[in-house]
Coordinates of C-alpha atoms in Angstrom, one line a residue:
Chain H
X1 CA 0.0 0.0 0.0
X2 CA 1.5 3.2 -1.1
X3 CA 0.8 6.7 0.2
X4 CA -1.5 7.1 -2.8
X5 CA -3.6 4.2 -1.7
X6 CA -3.9 5.5 1.8
X7 CA -4.9 8.9 0.5
X8 CA -7.5 7.3 -1.7
X9 CA -9.1 5.2 1.0
X10 CA -9.1 8.1 3.5
X11 CA -10.8 10.5 1.1
X12 CA -13.1 7.9 -0.4
X13 CA -14.2 7.1 3.2
X14 CA -14.7 10.8 4.0
X15 CA -16.8 11.2 0.8
X16 CA -19.1 8.3 1.7
X17 CA -19.5 9.5 5.3
X18 CA -20.2 13.0 4.1
X19 CA -22.8 11.7 1.8
X20 CA -24.4 9.7 4.6
X21 CA -24.4 12.7 6.9
X22 CA -25.9 14.8 4.1
X23 CA -29.1 12.7 4.1
X24 CA -29.2 12.1 7.8
X25 CA -29.0 15.7 8.9
X26 CA -32.2 17.4 9.6
X27 CA -31.2 21.0 9.1
X28 CA -30.6 22.1 5.5
X29 CA -27.5 24.1 6.3
X30 CA -25.9 21.1 7.9
X31 CA -26.7 19.1 4.9
X32 CA -25.3 21.7 2.6
X33 CA -22.0 21.8 4.6
X34 CA -21.7 18.0 4.4
X35 CA -22.2 18.3 0.6
X36 CA -19.1 20.6 0.5
X37 CA -17.2 17.9 2.3
X38 CA -18.2 15.4 -0.3
X39 CA -17.3 17.7 -3.2
X40 CA -13.9 18.5 -1.7
X41 CA -13.0 14.9 -1.1
X42 CA -14.1 14.0 -4.6
X43 CA -11.8 16.7 -5.8
X44 CA -8.9 15.0 -4.0
X45 CA -9.8 11.7 -5.7
X46 CA -9.7 13.3 -9.1
X47 CA -6.3 14.8 -8.2
X48 CA -5.0 11.3 -7.3
X49 CA -6.0 10.2 -10.8
X50 CA -4.0 13.0 -12.3
X51 CA -7.0 14.9 -13.4
X52 CA -6.0 18.3 -12.0
X53 CA -8.4 20.2 -14.2
X54 CA -11.5 18.3 -13.1
X55 CA -10.3 18.6 -9.5
X56 CA -10.1 22.4 -9.8
X57 CA -13.5 22.6 -11.6
X58 CA -15.0 20.5 -8.8
X59 CA -13.9 22.9 -6.2
X60 CA -14.6 26.1 -8.1
X61 CA -18.0 25.1 -9.6
X62 CA -19.5 22.7 -7.1
X63 CA -18.0 23.6 -3.8
X64 CA -17.8 27.3 -4.8
X65 CA -20.5 28.5 -7.0
X66 CA -23.3 25.9 -6.6
X67 CA -22.9 25.6 -2.9
X68 CA -23.1 29.4 -2.4
X69 CA -26.3 29.3 -4.4
X70 CA -27.7 26.5 -2.3
X71 CA -26.9 28.3 1.0
X72 CA -28.4 31.5 -0.3
X73 CA -31.6 29.7 -1.3
X74 CA -31.8 28.1 2.1
X75 CA -31.3 31.4 3.8
X76 CA -33.8 33.3 1.6
X77 CA -36.4 30.6 2.0
X78 CA -35.6 30.6 5.7
X79 CA -35.8 26.8 5.7
X80 CA -35.9 25.4 9.2
X81 CA -35.5 21.9 10.5
X82 CA -37.3 19.4 8.3
X83 CA -39.9 17.1 9.7
X84 CA -39.0 13.5 9.8
X85 CA -41.2 11.4 7.5
X86 CA -41.2 7.7 8.1
X87 CA -40.4 5.5 5.2
X88 CA -43.3 4.0 3.4
X89 CA -43.8 0.3 3.9
X90 CA -42.7 -0.5 0.3
X91 CA -39.5 1.5 0.8
X92 CA -38.7 -0.2 4.0
X93 CA -39.3 -3.8 3.1
X94 CA -38.5 -3.8 -0.6
X95 CA -36.5 -0.7 -1.3
X96 CA -33.9 -1.0 1.4
X97 CA -33.1 -4.7 0.9
X98 CA -32.9 -4.2 -2.9
X99 CA -30.6 -1.2 -2.4
X100 CA -28.4 -3.4 -0.1
X101 CA -28.4 -6.2 -2.7
X102 CA -27.4 -3.7 -5.4
X103 CA -24.5 -2.3 -3.3
X104 CA -23.2 -5.8 -2.6
X105 CA -23.5 -6.6 -6.3
X106 CA -21.6 -3.6 -7.4
X107 CA -18.9 -4.3 -4.8
X108 CA -18.6 -7.9 -6.0
X109 CA -18.4 -7.0 -9.6
X110 CA -15.8 -4.3 -9.0
X111 CA -13.8 -6.7 -6.7
X112 CA -13.8 -9.4 -9.5
X113 CA -12.7 -6.9 -12.1
X114 CA -10.1 -5.2 -9.9
X115 CA -6.8 -6.7 -10.6
X116 CA -6.8 -5.9 -14.3
X117 CA -4.5 -4.4 -16.8
X118 CA -7.3 -2.4 -18.3
X119 CA -8.1 -0.4 -15.3
X120 CA -7.4 3.3 -15.5
X121 CA -3.9 4.1 -14.4
X122 CA -2.8 7.7 -13.7
X123 CA -0.1 7.7 -16.3
X124 CA -2.4 6.7 -19.1
X125 CA -5.4 8.7 -17.9
X126 CA -6.3 11.5 -20.4
X127 CA -7.8 13.8 -17.8
X128 CA -5.2 16.4 -18.0
X129 CA -6.2 20.0 -18.9
X130 CA -4.7 19.9 -22.4
X131 CA -6.2 16.6 -23.3
X132 CA -9.6 17.7 -22.0
X133 CA -9.4 21.0 -24.0
X134 CA -8.5 19.1 -27.2
X135 CA -11.2 16.5 -26.7
X136 CA -13.8 19.1 -25.9
X137 CA -13.2 21.4 -28.9
X138 CA -12.1 18.6 -31.3
X139 CA -13.5 15.1 -31.1
X140 CA -16.4 16.0 -28.8
X141 CA -17.3 19.3 -30.4
X142 CA -20.9 18.3 -31.1
X143 CA -21.8 17.2 -27.5
X144 CA -20.2 20.4 -26.3
X145 CA -22.4 22.5 -28.6
X146 CA -25.4 20.4 -27.6
X147 CA -24.7 21.4 -24.0
X148 CA -25.2 25.0 -25.1
X149 CA -28.8 24.1 -26.2
X150 CA -29.3 22.2 -22.9
X151 CA -28.3 25.2 -20.8
X152 CA -30.6 27.4 -23.0
X153 CA -33.5 25.0 -22.3
X154 CA -32.8 25.2 -18.5
X155 CA -32.8 29.0 -18.7
X156 CA -36.0 29.3 -20.7
X157 CA -37.6 26.7 -18.4
X158 CA -36.6 28.5 -15.3
X159 CA -38.0 31.8 -16.7
X160 CA -41.3 30.1 -17.7
X161 CA -41.8 28.3 -14.4
X162 CA -40.7 31.1 -12.1
X163 CA -42.1 34.3 -13.7
X164 CA -44.7 36.4 -12.1
X165 CA -48.3 36.0 -13.1
X166 CA -48.9 38.2 -16.1
Chain M
X1 CA -10.4 22.9 -36.0
X2 CA -12.7 23.3 -38.9
X3 CA -15.8 21.2 -39.4
X4 CA -16.3 19.7 -42.9
X5 CA -19.4 20.8 -44.7
X6 CA -20.7 17.2 -45.1
X7 CA -20.6 16.9 -41.3
X8 CA -22.9 19.9 -41.1
X9 CA -25.2 18.6 -43.8
X10 CA -25.6 15.4 -41.9
X11 CA -27.0 17.2 -38.9
X12 CA -28.9 19.9 -41.0
X13 CA -32.3 19.1 -39.4
X14 CA -30.9 19.8 -36.0
X15 CA -29.2 23.0 -37.1
X16 CA -32.5 24.3 -38.6
X17 CA -34.3 23.5 -35.4
X18 CA -31.7 25.2 -33.3
X19 CA -31.9 28.3 -35.5
X20 CA -35.6 28.5 -35.3
X21 CA -35.8 27.7 -31.6
X22 CA -33.4 30.5 -30.8
X23 CA -35.2 32.8 -33.2
X24 CA -38.5 32.3 -31.3
X25 CA -36.8 33.1 -28.0
X26 CA -35.3 36.3 -29.5
X27 CA -38.5 37.4 -31.3
X28 CA -41.0 36.6 -28.5
X29 CA -40.2 39.6 -26.2
X30 CA -40.8 42.1 -28.9
X31 CA -44.3 40.8 -29.7
X32 CA -47.4 42.3 -28.3
X33 CA -49.6 40.1 -26.2
X34 CA -52.1 39.6 -29.1
X35 CA -49.3 38.7 -31.5
X36 CA -47.7 35.9 -29.4
X37 CA -49.3 33.3 -31.6
X38 CA -46.9 34.3 -34.3
X39 CA -44.3 32.2 -32.5
X40 CA -46.4 29.2 -33.3
X41 CA -46.2 29.8 -37.0
X42 CA -42.4 30.4 -36.8
X43 CA -42.1 27.0 -35.0
X44 CA -44.3 25.4 -37.7
X45 CA -42.1 26.8 -40.5
X46 CA -39.0 25.6 -38.5
X47 CA -40.3 22.1 -38.1
X48 CA -41.4 21.9 -41.7
X49 CA -38.1 23.2 -43.0
X50 CA -36.3 20.7 -40.7
X51 CA -38.5 18.0 -42.2
X52 CA -37.5 19.1 -45.7
X53 CA -33.8 19.4 -44.7
X54 CA -33.8 15.7 -43.6
X55 CA -33.3 15.1 -47.3
X56 CA -29.7 16.5 -46.9
X57 CA -28.5 13.7 -44.6
X58 CA -30.6 11.3 -46.6
X59 CA -28.6 12.2 -49.7
X60 CA -25.2 12.1 -47.8
X61 CA -25.4 9.2 -45.4
X62 CA -22.3 8.3 -43.4
X63 CA -20.5 9.1 -40.2
X64 CA -20.0 12.7 -39.0
X65 CA -18.1 14.5 -36.2
X66 CA -15.5 11.8 -35.8
X67 CA -18.1 9.0 -35.7
X68 CA -20.2 10.5 -33.0
X69 CA -23.1 10.8 -35.4
X70 CA -24.0 8.0 -37.8
X71 CA -26.5 8.9 -40.6
X72 CA -28.0 5.7 -42.0
X73 CA -31.4 4.6 -43.1
X74 CA -32.4 4.0 -39.4
X75 CA -31.6 7.6 -38.3
X76 CA -33.3 9.0 -41.4
X77 CA -36.5 7.0 -40.8
X78 CA -36.6 8.3 -37.2
X79 CA -35.9 11.9 -38.3
X80 CA -38.9 11.8 -40.6
X81 CA -41.1 10.2 -37.8
X82 CA -39.9 12.6 -35.0
X83 CA -40.3 15.7 -37.1
X84 CA -43.7 14.7 -38.2
X85 CA -44.6 14.2 -34.5
X86 CA -43.2 17.7 -33.6
X87 CA -45.1 19.3 -36.5
X88 CA -48.4 17.8 -35.6
X89 CA -47.9 18.7 -31.9
X90 CA -47.2 22.3 -32.8
X91 CA -50.4 22.6 -34.9
X92 CA -52.4 20.7 -32.2
X93 CA -51.1 23.2 -29.6
X94 CA -52.2 26.4 -31.4
X95 CA -55.7 26.7 -30.0
X96 CA -54.9 25.0 -26.7
X97 CA -52.2 27.6 -25.6
X98 CA -54.4 30.5 -26.5
X99 CA -57.4 29.1 -24.7
X100 CA -55.4 28.3 -21.6
X101 CA -53.4 31.6 -21.7
X102 CA -50.1 29.8 -21.5
X103 CA -46.8 31.4 -22.6
X104 CA -46.5 30.5 -26.2
X105 CA -43.0 31.4 -27.3
X106 CA -41.3 29.4 -24.7
X107 CA -43.6 26.4 -25.3
X108 CA -42.7 26.2 -29.0
X109 CA -39.0 27.0 -28.4
X110 CA -38.8 24.1 -25.9
X111 CA -40.6 21.8 -28.3
X112 CA -38.1 22.5 -31.0
X113 CA -35.1 22.2 -28.7
X114 CA -36.5 18.8 -27.4
X115 CA -36.7 17.7 -31.1
X116 CA -32.9 18.5 -31.5
X117 CA -32.2 16.1 -28.6
X118 CA -34.5 13.4 -30.1
X119 CA -32.9 13.7 -33.5
X120 CA -29.4 13.3 -32.0
X121 CA -30.6 10.3 -30.0
X122 CA -31.7 8.7 -33.3
X123 CA -28.4 9.3 -35.1
X124 CA -26.0 9.3 -32.1
X125 CA -23.4 6.6 -32.3
X126 CA -21.6 7.4 -29.1
X127 CA -22.9 7.1 -25.6
X128 CA -22.0 10.7 -24.4
X129 CA -23.9 12.2 -27.3
X130 CA -26.9 9.9 -26.8
X131 CA -26.9 10.8 -23.2
X132 CA -26.8 14.5 -23.8
X133 CA -29.6 14.1 -26.4
X134 CA -31.7 12.2 -23.8
X135 CA -31.1 15.0 -21.3
X136 CA -32.1 17.6 -23.8
X137 CA -35.4 15.9 -24.3
X138 CA -35.9 15.2 -20.6
X139 CA -35.2 18.7 -19.3
X140 CA -37.4 20.3 -22.0
X141 CA -40.2 17.9 -21.2
X142 CA -39.9 18.3 -17.4
X143 CA -40.7 22.0 -18.1
X144 CA -43.4 21.3 -20.6
X145 CA -45.2 19.0 -18.2
X146 CA -45.3 21.7 -15.6
X147 CA -46.4 24.4 -18.0
X148 CA -49.8 25.0 -16.3
X149 CA -48.1 26.5 -13.3
X150 CA -51.2 27.5 -11.5
X151 CA -52.6 24.0 -11.7
X152 CA -51.7 21.7 -8.8
X153 CA -51.9 18.5 -10.9
X154 CA -49.5 20.0 -13.4
X155 CA -47.1 20.9 -10.7
X156 CA -47.3 17.5 -9.1
X157 CA -46.7 15.8 -12.5
X158 CA -43.7 18.0 -13.2
X159 CA -42.2 17.4 -9.8
X160 CA -42.7 13.6 -10.0
X161 CA -41.4 13.4 -13.5
X162 CA -38.4 15.5 -12.6
X163 CA -37.4 13.7 -9.5
X164 CA -37.9 10.2 -10.9
X165 CA -36.4 11.2 -14.2
X166 CA -33.2 12.5 -12.6
X167 CA -33.0 9.3 -10.6
X168 CA -33.2 7.3 -13.8
X169 CA -30.6 9.5 -15.4
X170 CA -28.2 8.7 -12.6
X171 CA -28.7 5.0 -13.4
X172 CA -28.0 5.5 -17.0
X173 CA -24.9 7.6 -16.4
X174 CA -23.6 5.0 -14.0
X175 CA -24.2 2.4 -16.7
X176 CA -22.3 4.5 -19.3
X177 CA -19.4 4.9 -16.8
X178 CA -19.2 1.2 -16.1
X179 CA -19.3 0.4 -19.9
X180 CA -16.5 2.9 -20.4
X181 CA -14.6 1.4 -17.6
X182 CA -15.1 -2.1 -19.0
X183 CA -14.2 -1.4 -22.6
X184 CA -12.3 1.9 -22.5
X185 CA -14.5 3.6 -25.1
X186 CA -17.9 5.2 -25.5
X187 CA -18.2 4.7 -29.2
X188 CA -20.9 2.0 -29.9
X189 CA -19.0 0.1 -32.7
X190 CA -15.8 0.1 -30.6
X191 CA -17.6 -1.2 -27.6
X192 CA -19.1 -4.0 -29.8
X193 CA -15.6 -4.8 -31.1
X194 CA -14.1 -5.0 -27.6
X195 CA -16.8 -7.2 -26.3
X196 CA -16.8 -9.5 -29.4
X197 CA -13.1 -10.0 -29.1
X198 CA -13.6 -11.2 -25.6
X199 CA -11.6 -8.1 -24.4
X200 CA -12.9 -5.7 -21.9
X201 CA -14.2 -6.8 -18.5
X202 CA -17.3 -8.8 -19.1
X203 CA -18.9 -8.7 -15.7
X204 CA -18.4 -5.0 -15.5
X205 CA -19.9 -4.6 -19.0
X206 CA -22.9 -6.7 -17.9
X207 CA -23.4 -4.5 -14.9
X208 CA -23.2 -1.4 -17.1
X209 CA -25.7 -2.9 -19.5
X210 CA -28.2 -3.6 -16.7
X211 CA -28.0 0.0 -15.4
X212 CA -28.3 1.3 -19.0
X213 CA -31.4 -0.8 -19.3
X214 CA -32.9 0.7 -16.2
X215 CA -32.3 4.2 -17.3
X216 CA -33.7 3.7 -20.8
X217 CA -36.5 1.5 -19.5
X218 CA -37.7 4.3 -17.2
X219 CA -37.9 6.8 -20.1
X220 CA -39.8 4.1 -22.2
X221 CA -42.1 3.4 -19.3
X222 CA -41.5 -0.3 -19.1
X223 CA -42.8 -2.2 -16.1
X224 CA -41.4 -2.0 -13.3
X225 CA -40.4 1.5 -14.1
X226 CA -43.8 2.7 -15.2
X227 CA -45.2 4.2 -11.9
X228 CA -44.7 7.8 -13.0
X229 CA -46.7 7.5 -16.3
X230 CA -50.3 7.9 -15.2
X231 CA -49.8 10.9 -13.0
X232 CA -47.5 12.7 -15.5
X233 CA -49.7 12.0 -18.5
X234 CA -52.8 13.2 -16.5
X235 CA -51.2 16.3 -15.1
X236 CA -49.4 17.5 -18.2
X237 CA -51.1 19.8 -20.7
X238 CA -52.8 17.5 -23.1
X239 CA -50.8 18.5 -26.2
X240 CA -47.6 17.8 -24.2
X241 CA -49.1 14.4 -23.2
X242 CA -49.6 13.7 -26.9
X243 CA -46.0 14.7 -27.6
X244 CA -44.6 12.6 -24.6
X245 CA -46.5 9.5 -25.7
X246 CA -45.2 9.7 -29.3
X247 CA -42.0 11.7 -29.6
X248 CA -39.6 11.0 -26.7
X249 CA -40.8 7.4 -26.7
X250 CA -39.8 6.9 -30.3
X251 CA -36.5 8.6 -29.8
X252 CA -35.6 6.6 -26.7
X253 CA -36.5 3.4 -28.6
X254 CA -34.2 4.5 -31.4
X255 CA -31.3 4.9 -28.9
X256 CA -32.3 1.6 -27.2
X257 CA -32.3 -0.4 -30.4
X258 CA -29.0 1.1 -31.6
X259 CA -27.2 0.6 -28.3
X260 CA -28.4 -2.9 -27.8
X261 CA -28.2 -4.1 -31.4
X262 CA -24.8 -2.7 -32.1
X263 CA -22.7 -2.0 -29.0
X264 CA -24.2 -4.7 -26.8
X265 CA -24.9 -7.2 -29.5
X266 CA -22.1 -9.5 -28.3
X267 CA -23.9 -9.8 -25.0
X268 CA -27.3 -10.5 -26.6
X269 CA -27.5 -13.9 -24.9
X270 CA -27.7 -12.0 -21.6
X271 CA -30.3 -9.4 -22.5
X272 CA -32.8 -11.1 -24.7
X273 CA -34.5 -12.9 -21.9
X274 CA -34.6 -9.7 -19.9
X275 CA -36.5 -8.0 -22.7
X276 CA -38.7 -11.1 -22.9
X277 CA -39.7 -10.9 -19.3
X278 CA -40.2 -7.1 -19.4
X279 CA -42.4 -7.4 -22.4
X280 CA -44.8 -9.8 -20.6
X281 CA -44.9 -7.7 -17.4
X282 CA -45.3 -4.4 -19.4
X283 CA -48.2 -5.8 -21.5
X284 CA -50.1 -7.3 -18.6
X285 CA -49.7 -4.5 -16.1
X286 CA -50.4 -1.8 -18.7
X287 CA -53.6 -3.4 -19.8
X288 CA -54.8 -4.4 -16.3
X289 CA -54.2 -0.8 -15.2
X290 CA -56.1 0.6 -18.1
X291 CA -59.1 -1.5 -17.4
X292 CA -59.5 0.2 -14.0
X293 CA -59.4 3.8 -15.1
X294 CA -62.2 6.3 -15.3
X295 CA -60.1 9.2 -16.5
X296 CA -59.4 9.1 -20.2
X297 CA -55.9 10.5 -20.0
X298 CA -54.9 7.9 -17.4
X299 CA -56.5 5.2 -19.5
X300 CA -54.5 6.3 -22.5
X301 CA -51.4 6.5 -20.3
X302 CA -51.8 2.9 -19.2
X303 CA -52.5 2.0 -22.8
X304 CA -49.2 3.5 -23.9
X305 CA -47.5 1.4 -21.3
X306 CA -49.1 -1.7 -22.8
X307 CA -48.1 -0.6 -26.3
X308 CA -44.5 -0.3 -25.2
X309 CA -44.9 -4.0 -24.2
X310 CA -46.1 -5.0 -27.7
X311 CA -43.1 -3.2 -29.2
X312 CA -40.8 -5.2 -26.9
X313 CA -42.0 -8.4 -28.5
X314 CA -40.4 -7.3 -31.8
X315 CA -37.4 -6.2 -29.8
X316 CA -37.0 -9.6 -28.2
X317 CA -37.3 -11.2 -31.7
X318 CA -33.8 -9.9 -32.2
X319 CA -34.0 -9.9 -36.0
X320 CA -34.1 -7.4 -38.9
X321 CA -37.8 -8.4 -39.3
X322 CA -38.3 -7.3 -35.7
X323 CA -36.7 -3.9 -36.2
X324 CA -38.8 -3.3 -39.3
X325 CA -41.9 -4.2 -37.3
X326 CA -40.9 -1.8 -34.5
X327 CA -40.4 1.1 -37.0
X328 CA -43.7 0.5 -38.7
X329 CA -45.5 0.2 -35.4
X330 CA -44.0 3.4 -34.2
X331 CA -45.5 5.3 -37.2
X332 CA -48.9 3.8 -36.7
X333 CA -48.7 4.3 -33.0
X334 CA -47.7 8.0 -33.2
X335 CA -50.5 8.8 -35.5
X336 CA -53.2 7.2 -33.4
X337 CA -51.9 8.6 -30.1
X338 CA -51.5 12.1 -31.5
X339 CA -55.0 12.0 -32.9
X340 CA -56.6 10.6 -29.8
X341 CA -54.9 13.1 -27.5
X342 CA -55.8 16.1 -29.7
X343 CA -59.4 15.1 -29.4
X344 CA -59.1 14.7 -25.7
X345 CA -57.5 18.2 -25.5
X346 CA -60.5 19.7 -27.3
X347 CA -63.2 17.8 -25.5
X348 CA -61.8 18.3 -22.0
X349 CA -61.8 22.1 -22.4
X350 CA -59.5 23.5 -19.8
X351 CA -58.5 20.0 -18.5
X352 CA -61.7 20.0 -16.5
X353 CA -63.6 17.2 -18.2
X354 CA -61.2 14.3 -18.3
X355 CA -63.6 11.6 -17.2
X356 CA -64.7 9.0 -19.6
X357 CA -68.3 9.9 -18.7
X358 CA -67.8 13.3 -20.2
X359 CA -67.7 11.6 -23.5
X360 CA -71.3 10.4 -23.1
X361 CA -73.2 11.3 -26.2
X362 CA -70.2 12.9 -27.9
X363 CA -71.8 11.4 -31.0
X364 CA -74.7 13.8 -30.7
X365 CA -72.6 16.9 -30.0
X366 CA -69.7 16.3 -32.4
X367 CA -70.5 13.4 -34.8
X368 CA -67.2 13.8 -36.6
X369 CA -65.0 14.0 -33.5
X370 CA -66.7 10.9 -32.2
X371 CA -66.1 9.1 -35.5
X372 CA -62.4 10.1 -35.5
X373 CA -61.9 9.0 -31.9
X374 CA -63.5 5.7 -32.8
X375 CA -61.0 5.2 -35.6
X376 CA -58.1 5.9 -33.2
X377 CA -59.5 3.6 -30.6
X378 CA -60.1 0.8 -33.1
X379 CA -56.6 1.3 -34.3
X380 CA -55.2 1.0 -30.8
X381 CA -57.0 -2.3 -30.4
X382 CA -55.7 -3.4 -33.8
X383 CA -58.9 -3.9 -35.8
X384 CA -58.3 -4.5 -39.5
X385 CA -58.3 -1.5 -41.9
X386 CA -56.4 0.5 -39.4
X387 CA -52.6 1.1 -39.0
X388 CA -52.7 -0.6 -35.6
X389 CA -53.8 -3.8 -37.2
X390 CA -50.8 -4.1 -39.5
X391 CA -48.5 -2.8 -36.8
X392 CA -49.5 -5.7 -34.5
X393 CA -49.5 -8.2 -37.3
X394 CA -45.9 -7.4 -38.2
X395 CA -44.9 -7.5 -34.6
X396 CA -46.5 -10.9 -34.0
X397 CA -45.1 -12.2 -37.3
X398 CA -41.6 -11.1 -36.1
X399 CA -42.3 -12.9 -32.8
X400 CA -43.4 -16.1 -34.4
X401 CA -40.5 -16.0 -36.9
X402 CA -38.1 -15.9 -33.9
X403 CA -40.0 -18.8 -32.1
X404 CA -41.3 -16.6 -29.4
X405 CA -44.7 -18.4 -29.3
X406 CA -45.3 -17.7 -25.6
X407 CA -44.7 -14.0 -26.0
X408 CA -47.0 -13.8 -29.0
X409 CA -49.8 -15.6 -27.3
X410 CA -49.6 -13.3 -24.3
X411 CA -49.6 -10.4 -26.8
X412 CA -52.7 -11.6 -28.6
X413 CA -54.5 -12.3 -25.3
X414 CA -53.6 -8.8 -24.1
X415 CA -54.9 -7.2 -27.4
X416 CA -58.2 -8.9 -26.9
X417 CA -58.3 -7.8 -23.3
X418 CA -57.5 -4.2 -24.3
X419 CA -60.6 -4.1 -26.5
X420 CA -62.7 -4.0 -23.3
X421 CA -61.5 -0.6 -22.2
X422 CA -61.2 1.0 -25.7
X423 CA -64.7 -0.1 -26.7
X424 CA -66.1 1.2 -23.4
X425 CA -65.3 4.7 -24.6
X426 CA -66.9 4.0 -28.0
X427 CA -69.9 2.6 -26.2
X428 CA -70.2 5.7 -24.0
X429 CA -69.9 8.0 -27.0
X430 CA -72.6 6.3 -29.0
X431 CA -74.9 4.7 -26.6
X432 CA -75.1 6.9 -23.5
X433 CA -77.2 10.0 -23.1
X434 CA -75.1 13.2 -22.8
X435 CA -75.1 14.3 -19.2
X436 CA -74.4 17.7 -17.8
X437 CA -74.4 20.7 -20.0
X438 CA -71.1 20.5 -21.9
X439 CA -71.1 23.3 -24.4
X440 CA -70.7 22.4 -28.1
X441 CA -67.4 24.2 -28.8
X442 CA -66.7 24.5 -32.6
X443 CA -63.7 22.6 -33.7
X444 CA -60.8 25.0 -34.6
X445 CA -59.2 24.7 -38.0
X446 CA -55.8 23.7 -36.6
X447 CA -57.5 20.6 -35.0
X448 CA -59.3 19.8 -38.2
X449 CA -55.9 19.8 -39.9
X450 CA -54.3 17.5 -37.3
X451 CA -57.3 15.1 -37.3
X452 CA -57.4 15.0 -41.1
X453 CA -53.8 14.0 -41.3
X454 CA -53.9 11.5 -38.4
X455 CA -57.1 9.8 -39.5
X456 CA -56.0 9.6 -43.1
X457 CA -52.6 8.3 -41.9
X458 CA -54.2 5.7 -39.6
X459 CA -56.6 4.4 -42.3
X460 CA -54.0 4.8 -45.0
X461 CA -51.6 2.6 -43.1
X462 CA -54.4 0.1 -42.6
X463 CA -55.2 -0.1 -46.3
X464 CA -51.9 0.5 -48.1
X465 CA -49.2 -0.5 -45.5
X466 CA -46.6 -1.4 -48.1
X467 CA -44.9 2.0 -48.8
X468 CA -44.2 2.6 -45.1
X469 CA -43.4 -1.0 -44.5
X470 CA -40.9 -1.0 -47.4
X471 CA -39.4 2.2 -46.1
X472 CA -39.1 0.5 -42.6
X473 CA -37.5 -2.6 -44.1
X474 CA -34.9 -0.5 -45.9
X475 CA -34.2 1.4 -42.7
X476 CA -33.3 -1.5 -40.4
X477 CA -30.1 -1.6 -38.5
X478 CA -27.7 -4.1 -40.1
X479 CA -27.4 -7.1 -37.7
X480 CA -24.3 -9.2 -37.8

């Protein structure tokens, strides 16, 4: 186990615990703060893979911009503690066991596939800034442009659904 | 990097739609309140021009944008179908939006943008592009479903659709990530090559395939991912319901077929039985649900679940005959669903009268509307001389050809069962006395146009199916 492995397991654990805390907290501000923790530890995981651009974007866009928006919305709406709703019977007796089965299944499959030559290794990983730029404006130009339409849809949609009554 | 002209020609319909969609958004603020309906005509011109410009990719088939887009007969067929659906939806919405006082410019712009996503799903040959196309359709339709903002049912529908849809999106994205992890590529032909050569991590790929199936199955409303359909179809503005039941469904099916019949073809042994089981569940639950409905929109929602089940029979046949049957069926299905929902949108005036009992004596009030609705309902059952008959015939033929006798028998039994709830509406229309005092609203010209086209199409497909069938047979995906 190299230092890299230790770092990975530490921050992966922090990410999972942060995500759990996010859904278990009752106050929206506490949930928002745990989300920052998740985002930040994910950024470290990206860095470990050699994807410094994605790591930086993760911090700037998610932990920075989107989280600030979240917190503002929570403050403006003055959201207090949420009421606990109990799980429905279907969720309790079918949903949770199925979720557990799914988790075990994913873990098993990943464990089986783990010691493989084809897994992503940092040296071969094309997540560096230059590679991303070239892919985005070269090979993947069309999806990039489609994203522009997607954002326009979101804008138009937000205006339609949130505008004042005429 | 410069983009070759042929690449642009191959996505010309999408470019036209993007230009006209943006044009609507730019023009709309400068129109006076009484002139807003102009945006509808801009959208109509845009959709028709896009339909016309589909001839460009049809003349220059081939890959574009480094293989992200593949223009072949399959994608051309879907472009014609999807643009026809969008055009009819635009015309069917003219009167509805004015009557309900909904924002028109945004409605048409979102409709055109959604069509861009649908088109790219049909021609996308790479998972990232297909995913973005699906998201474009999904986000546009989330907004369209919630368009009647002051209406609680519309809000509820939009919220449910959005939350469950995002959840399904996460499944699909996870599936794409695992497939990428297993094969190292997102290009469909490369995934197929990797898997066929025994390379890639097979267990991981199977997992990715399963998740992809969940994501796409949700959008297609297959059982057990169908729970959102009745509420969303009921709450959405009726022209949007018509669009949802025809357009996105066809586009998702296009992506579904292309992904499973090219990229995941080497794993077909593992997915055919899943499709088989889902087909049976979807047909039975859809039809049983429809039997119990008193609301016509919910009834048609369950019926569209059942029809997705019939389509899966041809999917499970796993043959070129099956693909041709799916393509033909989608045309017939789109025509009858668009027609039926446009009548519902007229009769239910302001979404207040959605109960099947409101159709009592429709025959006396609107003899022609009652006759048209009867044609669509008969076609949904699959009575001869309608498009639905040949659609089902080809699907069952494909099933028998592939030795799926059990599936075909369940399909036939379900078709017979479905007659009960379709004929109930016909009976109410012709046999019952009209109750209450529903005003006789004259049918607007735009609705006459839509109904003429859909009725002629439905009967035309039932009498002369061969032109469309030949087109469908020439447009199938090549199977190895």
